[in-house]
Amino acid sequence: MRNLKRHDASDIFIHWFNAASWLVLLITGLGLIKNERLNPLGAWLPDALRALFGGGSAGGAVLLVIHEVAGVLWVLGILAYLAVNARGARFFLKEIFSVRPGDMSWIIRKMGRMTVGIGGELPPQGYYNMGQKAFAQASVAGGVAIVLSGAVLLLSDKLLPASATVLIGWAVTVHYLAVGLVFAGLLVHIYMAAISPEEKPGFRSMFTGVVPEDYARHHHGLWVETLDKGDTGTK
Amino acid sequence: MNQKLAMVIDSSKCIDCKGCMAACKQANGVSRGAWRNWIKEAVPPFVNGPGGSKKLGHGHFQPGACMHCDEPSCVQACPTGATYKNALDGTVVIDPKLCIGCGNCIKACPYGARFRDPQKRIADKCDYCPERRAAGLAPACVDTCPTKARVFGDINDPNSEAAKLLAANQGKVVRVVAKNRDTKPNMYYIASTAPDGWAVQPVDPLSFDFLAGVVAPVVKWAVGLSSLGVLAMLGRQLFAGAGPHDHGGKPADERPTGDKKEDGHA
């Protein structure tokens, strides 16, 4: 069966690099929040994570260093991807932010079908379906917010003066909100891609770079149509 | 029993020599322009003198610093746990490794005991001189006070000087307390003190109120709903099977033409 090319090596790299960065940053970040009004799951979580890295203050300091280094590496990795594959990045951004008629209907029907089993026929989708687009939009917008607020937090005790504490306080708030909302989407993303049987070929393409043509026709009909029209053949 | 380190102050003994302030800066290397402790001054009032004349009454000096409260509003405002109540000795501590210098605690302290160190760029305040205590010495301000207005010790230990002084003045001890909220400060003034009413109301910065009151619940709900959705999908997958799986939509060749995209990604 014919395979269609879907991802470059750099696309695959940035996806998994982003995933690994999120894993490290999320875990270390959860260990850095400790306040009875903010703890997502209670004080035991930061306590346990800090204990894992040496306990108390020293453990927290280790978590902070890992978080800061991983955060800077994350940004550098994304910049490297943008430098290597700016074309791919532009295509990605253009695709995820172009919502077509029928997309909203698709996402509502899809949610109905996946949870309670009703929703009816799904409108055809392009290179990304609306669910993928929504999560990608959240990741990009959230990522920008996380990086900018993170930069403020990184510099707060290195560069910023006392007059900047208002900015630092809001950076904490934005950082928390953006991570929280993207994480909510991430749960669905991981389920859809890695656990749900439907998207298995899409999941495999995040390693191989290609998807089977019939899968692509069924799941990304509008994309395959443009490929057919462009007569690009196997890619 | 755990310790409760506290300061018991007879402010009527204070002569405003500022020895405690200088000793603190010297002992702790406090940055230029910043002070961990203070002496507040009650302006002498005009009082009636003999024959209808007026004369200056007595002023009053009031030594102070971080009061190491039992219900510290600064701790409640710290997002990282860098500021916490030490369970062993009752002091309110700042962990410099975890403080990110956000300044929440500075606004949250109704006594103005905290500041952002201009060099270290993190919060700083009185810590009752842990290095000196470890060496068996009293905090620098207590040691240097020429009139012994400041008395320091573990008030949970009935044999400590501070506890004895408190016991001897039972019922006559006053505290300076924040407006509208008793943070249970551990700074005790004997008999009376002045000035009073200078402590303000503890305030959280708007960014923190918004974070704790709106953002944190919103994130909890969002993650909760998304988890529920995933569980529903997983349950359906496990118990109902993936179901009839018509891949949705009409065959590609019957569809109206979608908008063109560049052949860019391949």
PDB file of C-alpha atoms in Angstrom, chain B:
ATOM      1  CA  MET B   1       8.060  20.344  73.142  1.00  0.00           C
ATOM      2  CA  ASN B   2       9.254  22.360  70.177  1.00  0.00           C
ATOM      3  CA  GLN B   3      10.798  25.714  70.777  1.00  0.00           C
ATOM      4  CA  LYS B   4       9.021  28.995  70.237  1.00  0.00           C
ATOM      5  CA  LEU B   5      11.663  31.639  69.870  1.00  0.00           C
ATOM      6  CA  ALA B   6      10.297  35.063  70.686  1.00  0.00           C
ATOM      7  CA  MET B   7      11.276  38.535  71.723  1.00  0.00           C
ATOM      8  CA  VAL B   8       9.936  40.144  74.848  1.00  0.00           C
ATOM      9  CA  ILE B   9      10.555  43.876  74.831  1.00  0.00           C
ATOM     10  CA  ASP B  10      10.307  46.469  77.532  1.00  0.00           C
ATOM     11  CA  SER B  11      10.048  49.408  75.207  1.00  0.00           C
ATOM     12  CA  SER B  12      10.090  51.912  78.061  1.00  0.00           C
ATOM     13  CA  LYS B  13      13.758  51.001  78.494  1.00  0.00           C
ATOM     14  CA  CYS B  14      14.632  51.879  74.912  1.00  0.00           C
ATOM     15  CA  ILE B  15      16.756  55.010  74.587  1.00  0.00           C
ATOM     16  CA  ASP B  16      16.713  55.064  70.774  1.00  0.00           C
ATOM     17  CA  CYS B  17      20.469  54.572  70.558  1.00  0.00           C
ATOM     18  CA  LYS B  18      20.044  52.549  67.338  1.00  0.00           C
ATOM     19  CA  GLY B  19      22.632  50.064  68.603  1.00  0.00           C
ATOM     20  CA  CYS B  20      20.377  47.150  67.687  1.00  0.00           C
ATOM     21  CA  MET B  21      19.976  48.417  64.133  1.00  0.00           C
ATOM     22  CA  ALA B  22      23.701  48.894  63.618  1.00  0.00           C
ATOM     23  CA  ALA B  23      24.596  45.556  65.244  1.00  0.00           C
ATOM     24  CA  CYS B  24      22.069  43.754  63.024  1.00  0.00           C
ATOM     25  CA  LYS B  25      23.482  45.264  59.857  1.00  0.00           C
ATOM     26  CA  GLN B  26      26.998  44.438  60.940  1.00  0.00           C
ATOM     27  CA  ALA B  27      26.221  40.864  62.017  1.00  0.00           C
ATOM     28  CA  ASN B  28      24.117  39.983  58.975  1.00  0.00           C
ATOM     29  CA  GLY B  29      25.799  42.011  56.240  1.00  0.00           C
ATOM     30  CA  VAL B  30      22.486  43.660  55.375  1.00  0.00           C
ATOM     31  CA  SER B  31      22.680  45.592  52.129  1.00  0.00           C
ATOM     32  CA  ARG B  32      23.138  49.355  52.068  1.00  0.00           C
ATOM     33  CA  GLY B  33      19.836  51.148  52.453  1.00  0.00           C
ATOM     34  CA  ALA B  34      18.056  48.134  53.917  1.00  0.00           C
ATOM     35  CA  TRP B  35      17.286  47.361  57.566  1.00  0.00           C
ATOM     36  CA  ARG B  36      16.094  44.175  59.194  1.00  0.00           C
ATOM     37  CA  ASN B  37      14.985  45.877  62.397  1.00  0.00           C
ATOM     38  CA  TRP B  38      13.865  49.281  63.567  1.00  0.00           C
ATOM     39  CA  ILE B  39      13.058  51.621  66.392  1.00  0.00           C
ATOM     40  CA  LYS B  40       9.761  53.426  65.978  1.00  0.00           C
ATOM     41  CA  GLU B  41       9.138  56.695  67.748  1.00  0.00           C
ATOM     42  CA  ALA B  42       5.969  57.996  69.371  1.00  0.00           C
ATOM     43  CA  VAL B  43       5.984  61.774  69.122  1.00  0.00           C
ATOM     44  CA  PRO B  44       5.808  63.363  72.574  1.00  0.00           C
ATOM     45  CA  PRO B  45       2.329  64.859  73.049  1.00  0.00           C
ATOM     46  CA  PHE B  46       1.585  68.366  74.259  1.00  0.00           C
ATOM     47  CA  VAL B  47       0.132  68.044  77.739  1.00  0.00           C
ATOM     48  CA  ASN B  48      -1.337  70.529  80.166  1.00  0.00           C
ATOM     49  CA  GLY B  49       1.237  72.050  82.458  1.00  0.00           C
ATOM     50  CA  PRO B  50       0.744  74.128  85.611  1.00  0.00           C
ATOM     51  CA  GLY B  51      -1.281  77.300  85.283  1.00  0.00           C
ATOM     52  CA  GLY B  52      -2.864  76.435  81.968  1.00  0.00           C
ATOM     53  CA  SER B  53       0.484  76.205  80.200  1.00  0.00           C
ATOM     54  CA  LYS B  54       1.363  73.463  77.759  1.00  0.00           C
ATOM     55  CA  LYS B  55       4.467  71.319  77.834  1.00  0.00           C
ATOM     56  CA  LEU B  56       5.905  68.342  75.983  1.00  0.00           C
ATOM     57  CA  GLY B  57       4.964  65.008  77.493  1.00  0.00           C
ATOM     58  CA  HIS B  58       6.952  61.829  77.270  1.00  0.00           C
ATOM     59  CA  GLY B  59       7.762  60.265  73.954  1.00  0.00           C
ATOM     60  CA  HIS B  60       8.287  56.572  73.569  1.00  0.00           C
ATOM     61  CA  PHE B  61      10.631  54.405  71.547  1.00  0.00           C
ATOM     62  CA  GLN B  62       9.595  51.009  70.285  1.00  0.00           C
ATOM     63  CA  PRO B  63      12.192  48.493  69.063  1.00  0.00           C
ATOM     64  CA  GLY B  64      10.875  45.949  66.560  1.00  0.00           C
ATOM     65  CA  ALA B  65      11.575  43.546  63.700  1.00  0.00           C
ATOM     66  CA  CYS B  66       9.946  40.519  62.096  1.00  0.00           C
ATOM     67  CA  MET B  67       7.538  39.164  64.710  1.00  0.00           C
ATOM     68  CA  HIS B  68       7.792  35.519  63.566  1.00  0.00           C
ATOM     69  CA  CYS B  69       3.993  35.237  63.690  1.00  0.00           C
ATOM     70  CA  ASP B  70       2.172  31.988  64.415  1.00  0.00           C
ATOM     71  CA  GLU B  71      -0.236  32.697  61.538  1.00  0.00           C
ATOM     72  CA  PRO B  72       2.102  34.468  59.141  1.00  0.00           C
ATOM     73  CA  SER B  73       0.389  36.178  56.209  1.00  0.00           C
ATOM     74  CA  CYS B  74       3.748  36.224  54.390  1.00  0.00           C
ATOM     75  CA  VAL B  75       3.916  32.413  54.361  1.00  0.00           C
ATOM     76  CA  GLN B  76       0.408  32.211  52.925  1.00  0.00           C
ATOM     77  CA  ALA B  77       1.444  34.518  50.069  1.00  0.00           C
ATOM     78  CA  CYS B  78       4.643  32.694  49.074  1.00  0.00           C
ATOM     79  CA  PRO B  79       4.131  30.640  45.890  1.00  0.00           C
ATOM     80  CA  THR B  80       7.209  28.434  46.266  1.00  0.00           C
ATOM     81  CA  GLY B  81       7.320  27.586  49.956  1.00  0.00           C
ATOM     82  CA  ALA B  82      10.556  29.569  50.215  1.00  0.00           C
ATOM     83  CA  THR B  83       9.107  31.331  53.232  1.00  0.00           C
ATOM     84  CA  TYR B  84       7.860  28.960  55.888  1.00  0.00           C
ATOM     85  CA  LYS B  85       7.318  28.548  59.577  1.00  0.00           C
ATOM     86  CA  ASN B  86      10.087  26.437  61.077  1.00  0.00           C
ATOM     87  CA  ALA B  87       8.283  23.812  63.144  1.00  0.00           C
ATOM     88  CA  LEU B  88      11.266  23.201  65.423  1.00  0.00           C
ATOM     89  CA  ASP B  89      11.943  26.716  66.678  1.00  0.00           C
ATOM     90  CA  GLY B  90       8.900  28.679  65.529  1.00  0.00           C
ATOM     91  CA  THR B  91      10.850  31.156  63.420  1.00  0.00           C
ATOM     92  CA  VAL B  92       9.596  32.352  60.032  1.00  0.00           C
ATOM     93  CA  VAL B  93      12.387  31.520  57.620  1.00  0.00           C
ATOM     94  CA  ILE B  94      13.296  32.592  54.089  1.00  0.00           C
ATOM     95  CA  ASP B  95      15.044  29.951  52.023  1.00  0.00           C
ATOM     96  CA  PRO B  96      17.243  31.976  49.664  1.00  0.00           C
ATOM     97  CA  LYS B  97      17.592  29.031  47.262  1.00  0.00           C
ATOM     98  CA  LEU B  98      13.841  28.847  46.644  1.00  0.00           C
ATOM     99  CA  CYS B  99      12.902  32.528  46.799  1.00  0.00           C
ATOM    100  CA  ILE B 100      12.263  33.923  43.318  1.00  0.00           C
ATOM    101  CA  GLY B 101      11.952  37.513  44.462  1.00  0.00           C
ATOM    102  CA  CYS B 102       8.304  37.909  43.470  1.00  0.00           C
ATOM    103  CA  GLY B 103       7.655  40.245  46.383  1.00  0.00           C
ATOM    104  CA  ASN B 104       4.302  38.757  47.438  1.00  0.00           C
ATOM    105  CA  CYS B 105       5.450  38.372  51.043  1.00  0.00           C
ATOM    106  CA  ILE B 106       6.587  41.985  51.240  1.00  0.00           C
ATOM    107  CA  LYS B 107       3.074  43.291  50.624  1.00  0.00           C
ATOM    108  CA  ALA B 108       1.562  40.512  52.685  1.00  0.00           C
ATOM    109  CA  CYS B 109       3.486  41.460  55.840  1.00  0.00           C
ATOM    110  CA  PRO B 110       1.427  44.038  57.737  1.00  0.00           C
ATOM    111  CA  TYR B 111       4.435  45.090  59.807  1.00  0.00           C
ATOM    112  CA  GLY B 112       6.743  46.098  56.961  1.00  0.00           C
ATOM    113  CA  ALA B 113       9.303  43.608  58.242  1.00  0.00           C
ATOM    114  CA  ARG B 114      10.295  42.407  54.793  1.00  0.00           C
ATOM    115  CA  PHE B 115      12.144  44.004  51.932  1.00  0.00           C
ATOM    116  CA  ARG B 116      13.637  42.901  48.655  1.00  0.00           C
ATOM    117  CA  ASP B 117      17.391  42.925  49.075  1.00  0.00           C
ATOM    118  CA  PRO B 118      18.768  45.227  46.381  1.00  0.00           C
ATOM    119  CA  GLN B 119      21.874  43.043  45.863  1.00  0.00           C
ATOM    120  CA  LYS B 120      20.480  39.548  46.282  1.00  0.00           C
ATOM    121  CA  ARG B 121      17.151  40.481  44.609  1.00  0.00           C
ATOM    122  CA  ILE B 122      15.204  38.221  46.953  1.00  0.00           C
ATOM    123  CA  ALA B 123      13.198  38.775  50.114  1.00  0.00           C
ATOM    124  CA  ASP B 124      15.051  39.416  53.351  1.00  0.00           C
ATOM    125  CA  LYS B 125      14.146  40.077  56.979  1.00  0.00           C
ATOM    126  CA  CYS B 126      15.135  39.304  60.562  1.00  0.00           C
ATOM    127  CA  ASP B 127      15.999  35.631  61.115  1.00  0.00           C
ATOM    128  CA  TYR B 128      16.998  35.866  64.796  1.00  0.00           C
ATOM    129  CA  CYS B 129      20.664  35.377  63.795  1.00  0.00           C
ATOM    130  CA  PRO B 130      20.820  31.562  63.328  1.00  0.00           C
ATOM    131  CA  GLU B 131      24.629  31.572  63.080  1.00  0.00           C
ATOM    132  CA  ARG B 132      24.944  33.346  66.399  1.00  0.00           C
ATOM    133  CA  ARG B 133      22.340  31.084  68.022  1.00  0.00           C
ATOM    134  CA  ALA B 134      24.231  28.024  66.778  1.00  0.00           C
ATOM    135  CA  ALA B 135      27.295  29.407  68.537  1.00  0.00           C
ATOM    136  CA  GLY B 136      25.328  29.881  71.752  1.00  0.00           C
ATOM    137  CA  LEU B 137      24.968  33.643  71.388  1.00  0.00           C
ATOM    138  CA  ALA B 138      21.852  35.800  71.490  1.00  0.00           C
ATOM    139  CA  PRO B 139      20.819  37.660  68.319  1.00  0.00           C
ATOM    140  CA  ALA B 140      23.062  40.649  67.627  1.00  0.00           C
ATOM    141  CA  CYS B 141      20.394  43.243  68.462  1.00  0.00           C
ATOM    142  CA  VAL B 142      19.719  41.625  71.850  1.00  0.00           C
ATOM    143  CA  ASP B 143      23.382  41.244  72.708  1.00  0.00           C
ATOM    144  CA  THR B 144      24.214  44.833  71.940  1.00  0.00           C
ATOM    145  CA  CYS B 145      21.236  46.537  73.602  1.00  0.00           C
ATOM    146  CA  PRO B 146      22.744  48.656  76.423  1.00  0.00           C
ATOM    147  CA  THR B 147      19.525  48.910  78.453  1.00  0.00           C
ATOM    148  CA  LYS B 148      18.424  45.323  77.790  1.00  0.00           C
ATOM    149  CA  ALA B 149      15.117  46.471  76.376  1.00  0.00           C
ATOM    150  CA  ARG B 150      15.148  43.458  74.041  1.00  0.00           C
ATOM    151  CA  VAL B 151      14.987  40.042  75.704  1.00  0.00           C
ATOM    152  CA  PHE B 152      15.146  36.936  73.546  1.00  0.00           C
ATOM    153  CA  GLY B 153      14.461  33.276  74.202  1.00  0.00           C
ATOM    154  CA  ASP B 154      12.305  30.185  73.914  1.00  0.00           C
ATOM    155  CA  ILE B 155       8.985  31.086  75.543  1.00  0.00           C
ATOM    156  CA  ASN B 156       8.014  27.416  75.608  1.00  0.00           C
ATOM    157  CA  ASP B 157      10.859  26.873  78.069  1.00  0.00           C
ATOM    158  CA  PRO B 158       9.685  28.235  81.438  1.00  0.00           C
ATOM    159  CA  ASN B 159      13.292  28.694  82.559  1.00  0.00           C
ATOM    160  CA  SER B 160      14.250  31.000  79.726  1.00  0.00           C
ATOM    161  CA  GLU B 161      14.683  34.664  80.494  1.00  0.00           C
ATOM    162  CA  ALA B 162      12.006  35.584  77.963  1.00  0.00           C
ATOM    163  CA  ALA B 163       9.466  33.154  79.442  1.00  0.00           C
ATOM    164  CA  LYS B 164      10.187  34.377  82.981  1.00  0.00           C
ATOM    165  CA  LEU B 165       9.737  37.978  81.915  1.00  0.00           C
ATOM    166  CA  LEU B 166       6.457  37.092  80.212  1.00  0.00           C
ATOM    167  CA  ALA B 167       5.266  35.186  83.282  1.00  0.00           C
ATOM    168  CA  ALA B 168       6.203  38.034  85.619  1.00  0.00           C
ATOM    169  CA  ASN B 169       4.127  40.429  83.508  1.00  0.00           C
ATOM    170  CA  GLN B 170       1.168  38.162  82.911  1.00  0.00           C
ATOM    171  CA  GLY B 171      -1.916  40.117  81.908  1.00  0.00           C
ATOM    172  CA  LYS B 172       0.093  43.234  81.150  1.00  0.00           C
ATOM    173  CA  VAL B 173       1.657  42.160  77.891  1.00  0.00           C
ATOM    174  CA  VAL B 174       0.600  43.845  74.656  1.00  0.00           C
ATOM    175  CA  ARG B 175       1.315  43.137  71.023  1.00  0.00           C
ATOM    176  CA  VAL B 176       1.224  45.236  67.885  1.00  0.00           C
ATOM    177  CA  VAL B 177      -1.324  43.520  65.664  1.00  0.00           C
ATOM    178  CA  ALA B 178      -2.230  43.972  62.016  1.00  0.00           C
ATOM    179  CA  LYS B 179      -5.450  45.730  61.058  1.00  0.00           C
ATOM    180  CA  ASN B 180      -8.432  43.367  60.790  1.00  0.00           C
ATOM    181  CA  ARG B 181      -6.293  40.297  61.189  1.00  0.00           C
ATOM    182  CA  ASP B 182      -4.389  38.884  64.129  1.00  0.00           C
ATOM    183  CA  THR B 183      -1.385  37.130  62.659  1.00  0.00           C
ATOM    184  CA  LYS B 184      -0.421  36.005  66.196  1.00  0.00           C
ATOM    185  CA  PRO B 185       2.901  37.827  66.328  1.00  0.00           C
ATOM    186  CA  ASN B 186       5.548  36.550  68.708  1.00  0.00           C
ATOM    187  CA  MET B 187       6.802  39.966  69.703  1.00  0.00           C
ATOM    188  CA  TYR B 188       5.589  40.900  73.158  1.00  0.00           C
ATOM    189  CA  TYR B 189       5.768  44.376  74.671  1.00  0.00           C
ATOM    190  CA  ILE B 190       5.625  44.684  78.408  1.00  0.00           C
ATOM    191  CA  ALA B 191       2.875  46.789  79.980  1.00  0.00           C
ATOM    192  CA  SER B 192       2.377  49.217  77.138  1.00  0.00           C
ATOM    193  CA  THR B 193       4.076  50.510  74.080  1.00  0.00           C
ATOM    194  CA  ALA B 194       3.791  53.265  71.553  1.00  0.00           C
ATOM    195  CA  PRO B 195       3.320  54.038  68.753  1.00  0.00           C
ATOM    196  CA  ASP B 196       0.361  51.785  68.102  1.00  0.00           C
ATOM    197  CA  GLY B 197      -1.864  51.399  65.055  1.00  0.00           C
ATOM    198  CA  TRP B 198       0.992  51.606  62.561  1.00  0.00           C
ATOM    199  CA  ALA B 199       0.613  48.020  61.355  1.00  0.00           C
ATOM    200  CA  VAL B 200      -1.372  47.908  58.143  1.00  0.00           C
ATOM    201  CA  GLN B 201      -3.720  45.336  56.686  1.00  0.00           C
ATOM    202  CA  PRO B 202      -1.976  42.375  55.044  1.00  0.00           C
ATOM    203  CA  VAL B 203      -2.602  42.499  51.294  1.00  0.00           C
ATOM    204  CA  ASP B 204      -1.936  39.959  48.619  1.00  0.00           C
ATOM    205  CA  PRO B 205      -0.842  41.393  45.280  1.00  0.00           C
ATOM    206  CA  LEU B 206      -3.639  41.301  42.694  1.00  0.00           C
ATOM    207  CA  SER B 207      -1.636  38.812  40.633  1.00  0.00           C
ATOM    208  CA  PHE B 208      -1.584  36.377  43.558  1.00  0.00           C
ATOM    209  CA  ASP B 209      -5.266  36.839  44.442  1.00  0.00           C
ATOM    210  CA  PHE B 210      -6.130  36.186  40.814  1.00  0.00           C
ATOM    211  CA  LEU B 211      -3.826  33.163  40.700  1.00  0.00           C
ATOM    212  CA  ALA B 212      -5.156  31.568  43.886  1.00  0.00           C
ATOM    213  CA  GLY B 213      -8.779  32.622  43.488  1.00  0.00           C
ATOM    214  CA  VAL B 214      -9.383  32.247  39.754  1.00  0.00           C
ATOM    215  CA  VAL B 215      -6.526  30.608  37.862  1.00  0.00           C
ATOM    216  CA  ALA B 216      -5.909  27.663  40.195  1.00  0.00           C
ATOM    217  CA  PRO B 217      -9.612  26.644  40.285  1.00  0.00           C
ATOM    218  CA  VAL B 218      -9.940  27.143  36.503  1.00  0.00           C
ATOM    219  CA  VAL B 219      -6.927  24.901  35.888  1.00  0.00           C
ATOM    220  CA  LYS B 220      -8.301  22.294  38.280  1.00  0.00           C
ATOM    221  CA  TRP B 221     -11.632  22.282  36.450  1.00  0.00           C
ATOM    222  CA  ALA B 222     -10.016  22.179  33.026  1.00  0.00           C
ATOM    223  CA  VAL B 223      -7.749  19.277  33.941  1.00  0.00           C
ATOM    224  CA  GLY B 224     -10.613  17.543  35.745  1.00  0.00           C
ATOM    225  CA  LEU B 225     -12.982  17.844  32.780  1.00  0.00           C
ATOM    226  CA  SER B 226     -10.328  16.706  30.367  1.00  0.00           C
ATOM    227  CA  SER B 227      -9.527  13.719  32.601  1.00  0.00           C
ATOM    228  CA  LEU B 228     -13.215  12.843  32.708  1.00  0.00           C
ATOM    229  CA  GLY B 229     -13.370  13.038  28.923  1.00  0.00           C
ATOM    230  CA  VAL B 230     -10.358  10.768  28.585  1.00  0.00           C
ATOM    231  CA  LEU B 231     -11.849   8.308  31.064  1.00  0.00           C
ATOM    232  CA  ALA B 232     -15.136   8.309  29.164  1.00  0.00           C
ATOM    233  CA  MET B 233     -13.306   7.615  25.895  1.00  0.00           C
ATOM    234  CA  LEU B 234     -11.172   4.945  27.517  1.00  0.00           C
ATOM    235  CA  GLY B 235     -14.231   3.305  29.067  1.00  0.00           C
ATOM    236  CA  ARG B 236     -15.982   3.299  25.720  1.00  0.00           C
ATOM    237  CA  GLN B 237     -12.881   1.840  24.067  1.00  0.00           C
ATOM    238  CA  LEU B 238     -12.551  -0.934  26.665  1.00  0.00           C
ATOM    239  CA  PHE B 239     -16.184  -1.896  27.207  1.00  0.00           C
ATOM    240  CA  ALA B 240     -18.053  -0.885  24.069  1.00  0.00           C
ATOM    241  CA  GLY B 241     -15.190  -1.485  21.669  1.00  0.00           C
ATOM    242  CA  ALA B 242     -14.220   1.123  19.128  1.00  0.00           C
ATOM    243  CA  GLY B 243     -17.656   0.641  17.591  1.00  0.00           C
ATOM    244  CA  PRO B 244     -18.615   0.752  13.948  1.00  0.00           C
ATOM    245  CA  HIS B 245     -15.818   2.755  12.511  1.00  0.00           C
ATOM    246  CA  ASP B 246     -16.951   4.458   9.351  1.00  0.00           C
ATOM    247  CA  HIS B 247     -14.183   6.934   8.926  1.00  0.00           C
ATOM    248  CA  GLY B 248     -16.659   9.745   8.624  1.00  0.00           C
ATOM    249  CA  GLY B 249     -17.608  11.783   5.643  1.00  0.00           C
ATOM    250  CA  LYS B 250     -18.052  10.906   2.029  1.00  0.00           C
ATOM    251  CA  PRO B 251     -15.336   9.404  -0.126  1.00  0.00           C
ATOM    252  CA  ALA B 252     -12.787  11.940  -1.105  1.00  0.00           C
ATOM    253  CA  ASP B 253     -13.705  12.173  -4.767  1.00  0.00           C
ATOM    254  CA  GLU B 254     -17.321  13.149  -4.031  1.00  0.00           C
ATOM    255  CA  ARG B 255     -16.385  16.027  -1.815  1.00  0.00           C
ATOM    256  CA  PRO B 256     -16.348  19.642  -2.847  1.00  0.00           C
ATOM    257  CA  THR B 257     -12.830  20.892  -3.344  1.00  0.00           C
ATOM    258  CA  GLY B 258     -11.243  22.086  -0.143  1.00  0.00           C
ATOM    259  CA  ASP B 259      -9.090  25.158  -0.109  1.00  0.00           C
ATOM    260  CA  LYS B 260      -5.709  24.573  -1.628  1.00  0.00           C
ATOM    261  CA  LYS B 261      -2.602  24.454   0.427  1.00  0.00           C
ATOM    262  CA  GLU B 262       0.947  24.743  -0.643  1.00  0.00           C
ATOM    263  CA  ASP B 263       2.720  21.534  -1.170  1.00  0.00           C
ATOM    264  CA  GLY B 264       4.939  22.754   1.572  1.00  0.00           C
ATOM    265  CA  HIS B 265       5.281  20.254   4.284  1.00  0.00           C
ATOM    266  CA  ALA B 266       6.657  17.250   2.514  1.00  0.00           C
TER     267      ALA B 266
END
